[in-house]
Short mmCIF file of C-alpha atoms in Angstrom, two decimals:
data_model
loop_
_atom_site.label_atom_id
_atom_site.label_comp_id
_atom_site.label_asym_id
_atom_site.label_seq_id
_atom_site.Cartn_x
_atom_site.Cartn_y
_atom_site.Cartn_z
CA MET Y 412 61.61 12.21 -95.74
CA ASN Y 413 64.96 10.99 -97.00
CA ALA Y 414 63.39 7.63 -97.71
CA ALA Y 415 60.72 9.36 -99.78
CA VAL Y 416 63.33 11.23 -101.81
CA ALA Y 417 65.29 8.04 -102.37
CA ALA Y 418 62.15 6.23 -103.52
CA LEU Y 419 61.48 9.04 -105.96
CA SER Y 420 64.67 8.35 -107.82
CA SER Y 421 62.96 5.42 -109.51
CA VAL Y 422 60.99 6.24 -112.63
CA GLY Y 423 58.24 3.82 -111.63
CA GLU Y 424 57.53 5.74 -108.43
CA ARG Y 425 57.28 9.03 -110.35
CA ARG Y 426 54.80 7.49 -112.79
CA ARG Y 427 52.76 6.12 -109.89
CA ILE Y 428 52.49 9.63 -108.41
CA ALA Y 429 51.54 11.17 -111.77
CA VAL Y 430 48.91 8.50 -112.50
CA GLY Y 431 47.47 8.70 -108.99
CA TYR Y 432 47.29 12.49 -109.12
CA GLY Y 433 45.63 12.48 -112.54
CA PHE Y 434 43.04 9.98 -111.35
CA TRP Y 435 42.46 12.04 -108.21
CA VAL Y 436 41.66 15.07 -110.40
CA PHE Y 437 39.23 12.91 -112.40
CA LEU Y 438 37.55 11.76 -109.19
CA LEU Y 439 37.15 15.36 -108.04
CA SER Y 440 35.50 16.23 -111.37
CA ASP Y 441 33.22 13.22 -110.88
CA ILE Y 442 32.32 14.57 -107.44
CA VAL Y 443 31.57 17.97 -109.02
CA MET Y 444 29.20 16.18 -111.43
CA PHE Y 445 27.49 14.46 -108.49
CA SER Y 446 27.12 17.83 -106.77
CA CYS Y 447 24.96 18.96 -109.72
CA PHE Y 448 22.68 15.95 -109.19
CA PHE Y 449 22.60 16.72 -105.46
CA ALA Y 450 21.71 20.36 -106.16
CA SER Y 451 18.87 19.39 -108.50
CA TYR Y 452 17.59 16.85 -105.96
CA ALA Y 453 17.63 19.42 -103.16
CA VAL Y 454 15.77 21.92 -105.36
CA LEU Y 455 13.14 19.40 -106.52
CA VAL Y 456 12.62 17.35 -103.35
CA HIS Y 457 9.31 19.05 -102.51
CA ALA Y 458 7.92 18.84 -106.07
CA THR Y 459 6.08 15.56 -105.47
CA ASN Y 460 3.19 16.25 -107.86
CA GLY Y 461 0.70 15.10 -105.22
CA GLY Y 462 2.43 11.71 -105.03
CA GLN Y 463 4.26 9.98 -102.20
CA GLN Y 464 6.73 11.88 -100.03
CA PRO Y 465 10.25 10.66 -99.12
CA ARG Y 466 8.96 9.60 -95.70
CA GLN Y 467 6.46 7.16 -97.20
CA LEU Y 468 8.87 5.73 -99.78
CA PHE Y 469 12.16 5.05 -98.02
CA ASP Y 470 12.97 2.03 -95.87
CA LEU Y 471 15.78 2.97 -93.46
CA ASP Y 472 16.56 -0.63 -92.48
CA ARG Y 473 17.46 -1.47 -96.07
CA VAL Y 474 19.52 1.72 -96.35
CA ALA Y 475 21.39 0.79 -93.14
CA ILE Y 476 22.32 -2.61 -94.60
CA GLU Y 477 23.41 -0.95 -97.88
CA THR Y 478 25.55 1.52 -95.93
CA ALA Y 479 27.17 -1.24 -93.87
CA CYS Y 480 27.95 -3.21 -97.07
CA LEU Y 481 29.62 -0.26 -98.72
CA LEU Y 482 31.57 0.79 -95.61
CA VAL Y 483 32.95 -2.70 -94.97
CA SER Y 484 33.74 -3.07 -98.69
CA SER Y 485 35.77 0.14 -98.46
CA PHE Y 486 37.73 -1.50 -95.63
CA THR Y 487 38.32 -4.74 -97.54
CA CYS Y 488 39.35 -2.65 -100.57
CA GLY Y 489 41.94 -0.97 -98.32
CA LEU Y 490 43.18 -4.42 -97.31
CA ALA Y 491 43.51 -5.27 -101.01
CA SER Y 492 45.68 -2.20 -101.59
CA ILE Y 493 47.90 -3.21 -98.64
CA ALA Y 494 48.14 -6.72 -100.10
CA SER Y 495 49.10 -5.26 -103.46
CA GLY Y 496 51.83 -3.18 -101.78
CA ARG Y 497 53.19 -6.33 -100.12
CA ARG Y 498 52.84 -8.46 -103.30
CA ASN Y 499 50.63 -10.87 -101.36
CA ALA Y 500 48.41 -12.51 -104.00
CA VAL Y 501 46.34 -14.64 -101.60
CA LEU Y 502 45.39 -11.72 -99.34
CA PHE Y 503 44.73 -9.61 -102.44
CA HIS Y 504 42.32 -12.09 -104.01
CA VAL Y 505 40.52 -12.81 -100.73
CA SER Y 506 39.94 -9.14 -99.91
CA MET Y 507 38.97 -8.26 -103.50
CA ALA Y 508 36.49 -11.15 -103.51
CA ALA Y 509 35.02 -9.85 -100.22
CA THR Y 510 34.74 -6.38 -101.79
CA LEU Y 511 33.01 -7.92 -104.81
CA VAL Y 512 30.45 -9.79 -102.69
CA LEU Y 513 29.67 -6.71 -100.56
CA GLY Y 514 29.40 -4.45 -103.61
CA ALA Y 515 27.10 -6.91 -105.37
CA THR Y 516 24.93 -7.14 -102.24
CA PHE Y 517 24.68 -3.36 -102.17
CA LEU Y 518 23.72 -3.22 -105.84
CA SER Y 519 21.06 -5.93 -105.56
CA LEU Y 520 19.48 -4.21 -102.53
CA GLU Y 521 19.38 -0.95 -104.47
CA LEU Y 522 17.81 -2.64 -107.50
CA ALA Y 523 15.20 -4.28 -105.24
CA GLU Y 524 14.37 -0.83 -103.82
CA PHE Y 525 14.01 0.69 -107.30
CA MET Y 526 11.77 -2.15 -108.45
CA SER Y 527 9.54 -1.93 -105.38
CA MET Y 528 9.20 1.83 -105.91
CA VAL Y 529 8.24 1.41 -109.56
CA ALA Y 530 5.75 -1.28 -108.54
CA ARG Y 531 4.15 1.15 -106.07
CA ASN Y 532 3.54 3.70 -108.85
CA ALA Y 533 6.53 5.81 -107.73
CA GLY Y 534 8.69 5.45 -110.83
CA PRO Y 535 10.92 8.18 -112.24
CA THR Y 536 8.16 9.53 -114.49
CA HIS Y 537 5.76 10.29 -111.66
CA SER Y 538 7.16 13.58 -110.32
CA ALA Y 539 10.14 15.90 -110.47
CA PHE Y 540 11.19 14.66 -107.03
CA LEU Y 541 11.24 11.05 -108.21
CA SER Y 542 13.08 11.94 -111.45
CA ALA Y 543 15.79 13.66 -109.41
CA PHE Y 544 15.89 10.74 -106.95
CA PHE Y 545 16.34 8.08 -109.63
CA ALA Y 546 18.91 10.21 -111.48
CA LEU Y 547 21.02 10.79 -108.34
CA VAL Y 548 20.83 7.34 -106.72
CA GLY Y 549 20.88 5.59 -110.10
CA CYS Y 550 24.02 7.46 -111.14
CA HIS Y 551 25.76 6.25 -107.98
CA GLY Y 552 24.49 2.73 -108.67
CA VAL Y 553 25.90 2.83 -112.21
CA HIS Y 554 29.25 3.90 -110.76
CA VAL Y 555 29.18 0.93 -108.36
CA ALA Y 556 28.33 -1.44 -111.24
CA ILE Y 557 31.25 -0.11 -113.30
CA GLY Y 558 33.46 -0.43 -110.21
CA LEU Y 559 32.50 -4.10 -109.86
CA LEU Y 560 33.46 -4.77 -113.51
CA TRP Y 561 36.76 -2.98 -112.90
CA LEU Y 562 37.29 -5.01 -109.70
CA MET Y 563 36.90 -8.31 -111.56
CA THR Y 564 39.26 -7.06 -114.27
CA MET Y 565 41.91 -6.28 -111.66
CA MET Y 566 41.55 -9.74 -110.08
CA ALA Y 567 41.99 -11.31 -113.51
CA GLN Y 568 45.01 -9.12 -114.33
CA VAL Y 569 46.74 -9.93 -111.04
CA TYR Y 570 46.00 -13.63 -111.64
CA ALA Y 571 47.37 -13.53 -115.19
CA LYS Y 572 50.19 -10.98 -114.96
CA GLY Y 573 51.08 -10.70 -111.26
CA PHE Y 574 51.86 -7.42 -109.50
CA ARG Y 575 53.62 -5.64 -112.37
CA ASP Y 576 54.10 -1.89 -112.05
CA ASP Y 577 51.32 -1.05 -114.51
CA VAL Y 578 48.90 -3.48 -112.84
CA SER Y 579 49.59 -2.03 -109.40
CA ARG Y 580 49.02 1.50 -110.75
CA ARG Y 581 45.59 0.33 -111.95
CA ILE Y 582 44.93 -1.18 -108.52
CA LEU Y 583 45.79 2.19 -106.96
CA CYS Y 584 43.28 3.94 -109.24
CA PHE Y 585 40.62 1.30 -108.53
CA THR Y 586 40.97 1.68 -104.75
CA LEU Y 587 40.75 5.48 -105.08
CA PHE Y 588 37.58 5.06 -107.18
CA TRP Y 589 35.99 2.68 -104.68
CA HIS Y 590 36.74 4.91 -101.65
CA ALA Y 591 35.39 7.95 -103.54
CA LEU Y 592 32.13 6.05 -104.22
CA ASP Y 593 31.80 5.43 -100.49
CA ILE Y 594 32.28 9.16 -99.78
CA ILE Y 595 29.50 9.97 -102.27
CA TRP Y 596 27.28 7.37 -100.60
CA VAL Y 597 27.82 9.12 -97.23
CA ALA Y 598 26.46 12.34 -98.73
CA LEU Y 599 23.70 10.39 -100.44
CA PHE Y 600 22.32 8.47 -97.47
CA THR Y 601 22.42 11.62 -95.36
CA VAL Y 602 20.82 14.05 -97.81
CA VAL Y 603 18.34 11.71 -99.51
CA TYR Y 604 17.39 9.05 -96.97
CA LEU Y 605 18.06 10.35 -93.45
CA ILE Y 606 17.02 13.98 -93.97
CA GLY Y 607 14.10 12.75 -96.10
CA VAL Y 608 12.81 10.55 -93.27
CA ALA Y 609 13.85 12.70 -90.26
CA PRO Y 610 10.94 14.03 -88.18
CA MET R 1031 62.50 18.06 -92.80
CA SER R 1032 65.56 19.89 -91.56
CA LYS R 1033 67.17 20.50 -94.94
CA LEU R 1034 65.77 21.86 -98.15
CA ILE R 1035 64.90 19.45 -100.94
CA PRO R 1036 65.71 20.47 -104.53
CA ALA R 1037 62.60 21.38 -106.51
CA ASP R 1038 62.93 18.47 -108.93
CA LYS R 1039 63.12 16.04 -106.04
CA ALA R 1040 60.38 17.58 -103.88
CA ALA R 1041 58.74 14.76 -101.99
CA ASP R 1042 55.28 13.85 -103.22
CA VAL R 1043 52.95 10.99 -102.61
CA ALA R 1044 50.18 9.59 -104.79
CA PRO R 1045 46.67 9.92 -103.32
CA GLY R 1046 45.80 6.64 -101.60
CA ASP R 1047 49.44 5.83 -100.90
CA LEU R 1048 50.78 6.18 -97.39
CA PRO R 1049 53.76 8.51 -96.90
CA ALA R 1050 57.04 6.62 -97.09
CA GLY R 1051 58.04 4.90 -93.86
CA ASP R 1052 54.43 4.65 -92.68
CA ASN R 1053 53.72 1.26 -94.20
CA GLU R 1054 53.73 -0.66 -90.93
CA SER R 1055 50.67 1.15 -89.62
CA GLY R 1056 48.69 0.43 -92.81
CA VAL R 1057 46.11 -2.03 -91.49
CA LEU R 1058 45.72 -0.14 -88.23
CA GLY R 1059 44.84 3.04 -90.14
CA TYR R 1060 42.05 1.26 -92.04
CA VAL R 1061 40.74 -0.29 -88.81
CA ILE R 1062 40.62 3.13 -87.11
CA GLY R 1063 38.87 4.56 -90.18
CA LEU R 1064 36.32 1.75 -90.21
CA VAL R 1065 35.54 2.15 -86.50
CA LEU R 1066 35.23 5.95 -86.70
CA ALA R 1067 33.13 5.90 -89.88
CA GLY R 1068 30.93 3.10 -88.53
CA GLY R 1069 30.39 5.00 -85.30
CA LEU R 1070 29.43 8.22 -87.10
CA THR R 1071 27.05 6.28 -89.39
CA ALA R 1072 25.43 4.59 -86.40
CA VAL R 1073 24.91 7.94 -84.67
CA SER R 1074 23.38 9.39 -87.86
CA PHE R 1075 20.88 6.55 -88.17
CA TYR R 1076 20.14 6.61 -84.43
CA ILE R 1077 19.29 10.31 -84.17
CA THR R 1078 17.10 10.06 -87.29
CA ARG R 1079 14.75 7.75 -85.38
CA GLY R 1080 13.97 10.76 -83.20
CA GLY R 1081 13.37 11.27 -79.51
CA LEU R 1082 16.94 12.27 -78.73
CA PHE R 1083 17.30 15.69 -80.38
CA TRP R 1084 15.01 18.64 -80.83
CA PRO R 1085 13.47 17.64 -84.21
CA PRO R 1086 14.23 20.87 -86.19
CA SER R 1087 17.93 20.48 -85.34
CA ILE R 1088 18.22 16.96 -86.75
CA PRO R 1089 18.97 17.87 -90.42
CA THR R 1090 21.80 20.19 -89.34
CA ALA R 1091 23.21 17.54 -87.01
CA LEU R 1092 23.05 14.96 -89.82
CA ILE R 1093 24.94 17.24 -92.21
CA VAL R 1094 27.64 17.90 -89.60
CA LEU R 1095 28.00 14.15 -88.98
CA ALA R 1096 28.20 13.46 -92.74
CA ILE R 1097 30.94 16.06 -93.23
CA ALA R 1098 32.86 14.57 -90.31
CA GLN R 1099 32.52 11.10 -91.81
CA MET R 1100 33.72 12.31 -95.22
CA GLY R 1101 36.77 13.73 -93.43
CA VAL R 1102 37.40 10.36 -91.79
CA HIS R 1103 37.18 8.64 -95.19
CA LEU R 1104 39.56 11.17 -96.77
CA VAL R 1105 42.19 10.80 -94.06
CA PHE R 1106 42.04 7.08 -93.22
CA PHE R 1107 40.99 5.52 -96.56
CA LEU R 1108 42.22 7.94 -99.23
CA HIS R 1109 45.21 9.14 -97.15
CA ILE R 1110 44.70 12.76 -98.19
CA THR R 1111 46.53 14.49 -95.36
CA SER R 1112 47.90 17.97 -94.85
CA GLY R 1113 51.44 16.66 -94.51
CA PRO R 1114 54.24 18.12 -96.65
CA ASP R 1115 54.03 15.16 -99.09
CA GLY R 1116 50.46 15.79 -100.10
CA THR R 1117 50.29 19.48 -101.00
CA ASN R 1118 49.14 18.92 -104.60
CA ASN R 1119 46.43 16.46 -103.57
CA VAL R 1120 45.11 18.83 -100.90
CA LEU R 1121 45.08 21.79 -103.29
CA ALA R 1122 43.09 19.82 -105.88
CA LEU R 1123 40.70 18.74 -103.13
CA ALA R 1124 40.27 22.32 -101.93
CA PHE R 1125 39.42 23.45 -105.46
CA GLY R 1126 36.90 20.61 -105.80
CA ILE R 1127 35.24 21.55 -102.51
CA LEU R 1128 35.00 25.18 -103.64
CA ILE R 1129 33.20 24.19 -106.88
CA VAL R 1130 30.89 21.78 -105.06
CA PHE R 1131 30.02 24.47 -102.53
CA LEU R 1132 29.32 27.05 -105.27
CA ILE R 1133 27.08 24.64 -107.21
CA ILE R 1134 25.01 23.47 -104.24
CA ALA R 1135 24.73 26.74 -102.29
CA GLY R 1136 24.21 28.76 -105.48
CA SER R 1137 21.48 26.46 -106.81
CA LEU R 1138 19.61 26.38 -103.51
CA TRP R 1139 19.88 30.16 -103.11
CA ILE R 1140 18.77 31.10 -106.64
CA MET R 1141 16.09 28.44 -107.02
CA GLY R 1142 14.72 29.17 -103.53
CA ASN R 1143 14.53 32.85 -104.42
CA LEU R 1144 12.74 32.09 -107.72
CA ASP R 1145 10.31 29.78 -105.96
CA HIS R 1146 9.59 32.44 -103.36
CA ASN R 1147 8.90 35.13 -105.97
CA MET R 1148 6.87 33.01 -108.38
CA LEU R 1149 3.10 33.42 -108.57
CA PRO R 1150 1.03 30.42 -107.48
CA MET R 1151 0.30 28.08 -110.38
CA ASP R 1152 -3.42 28.94 -110.69
CA GLN R 1153 -2.64 32.64 -111.13
CA ILE R 1154 -0.08 31.85 -113.84
CA MET R 1155 -2.73 29.82 -115.64
CA LYS R 1156 -5.17 32.75 -115.34
CA MET R 1157 -2.63 35.16 -116.87
CA GLN R 1158 -2.11 32.83 -119.83
CA ARG R 1159 -5.79 32.93 -120.82
#
């Protein structure tokens, strides 16, 4: 505790706490927004308009691979934040690159799923259930895509500017964002895919 | 912990940062989180395939597993803990959970009630003629 108080005497540490807390409040409001999409999905899931049901549409093997990608990327993102704390540029770039590859794999699997659904006449215009599905899963996908852009920006900033205080505050916010996306995915694969397919 | 800290120097920690003095166990914490979260995910996918649980209980079991996994992520990845350094972060989280609960439970309750009380579609069409 005394060490924490001593660390607080620096202005940089106080700013880091303020920035992290502000971003945490933003993430919670983002989660509140997702909860609205979840609520509309749960209300509309049976409104299939005579079309295909969740059980016929979802491929659990693909979802399992997507889940593994995102979970391991959360771990490598944690390694990147440790590397940033230790000012270790090599470890930082390696673990951020691993996060980038896993996130891109996740996104391409999700896009392949969307395209195969549209090709099977199960696009977002077909029923209320499918509109809610594409809105919810697509919104998470858009967040992942933005996160990947942010990730590459952070790699470039560390490469160009090193671990300055402002850069490491941005890295803190990015890691919070990426872990929060993984938490939303846990809710998503459970509510949409597993409960949709469960007997 | 034994002595009081002046209000302007109250210890605080940014979400995602480990409490001071805990930095050595950093990697280990992420490894534990990965193993726990991976295990809970594997159990979720396994019981969905059926045959292990009484089928009507599976959705409830899945929701319990998901909430447990979100807790694992919060503690081991986001480092939101109930320690004295994280009071503000935990309070914000508690408020967020309250709003999320109100939105989801309220929507399901009200919309389920409406659905239950609504006439079947063909009778609505008849009344409109």
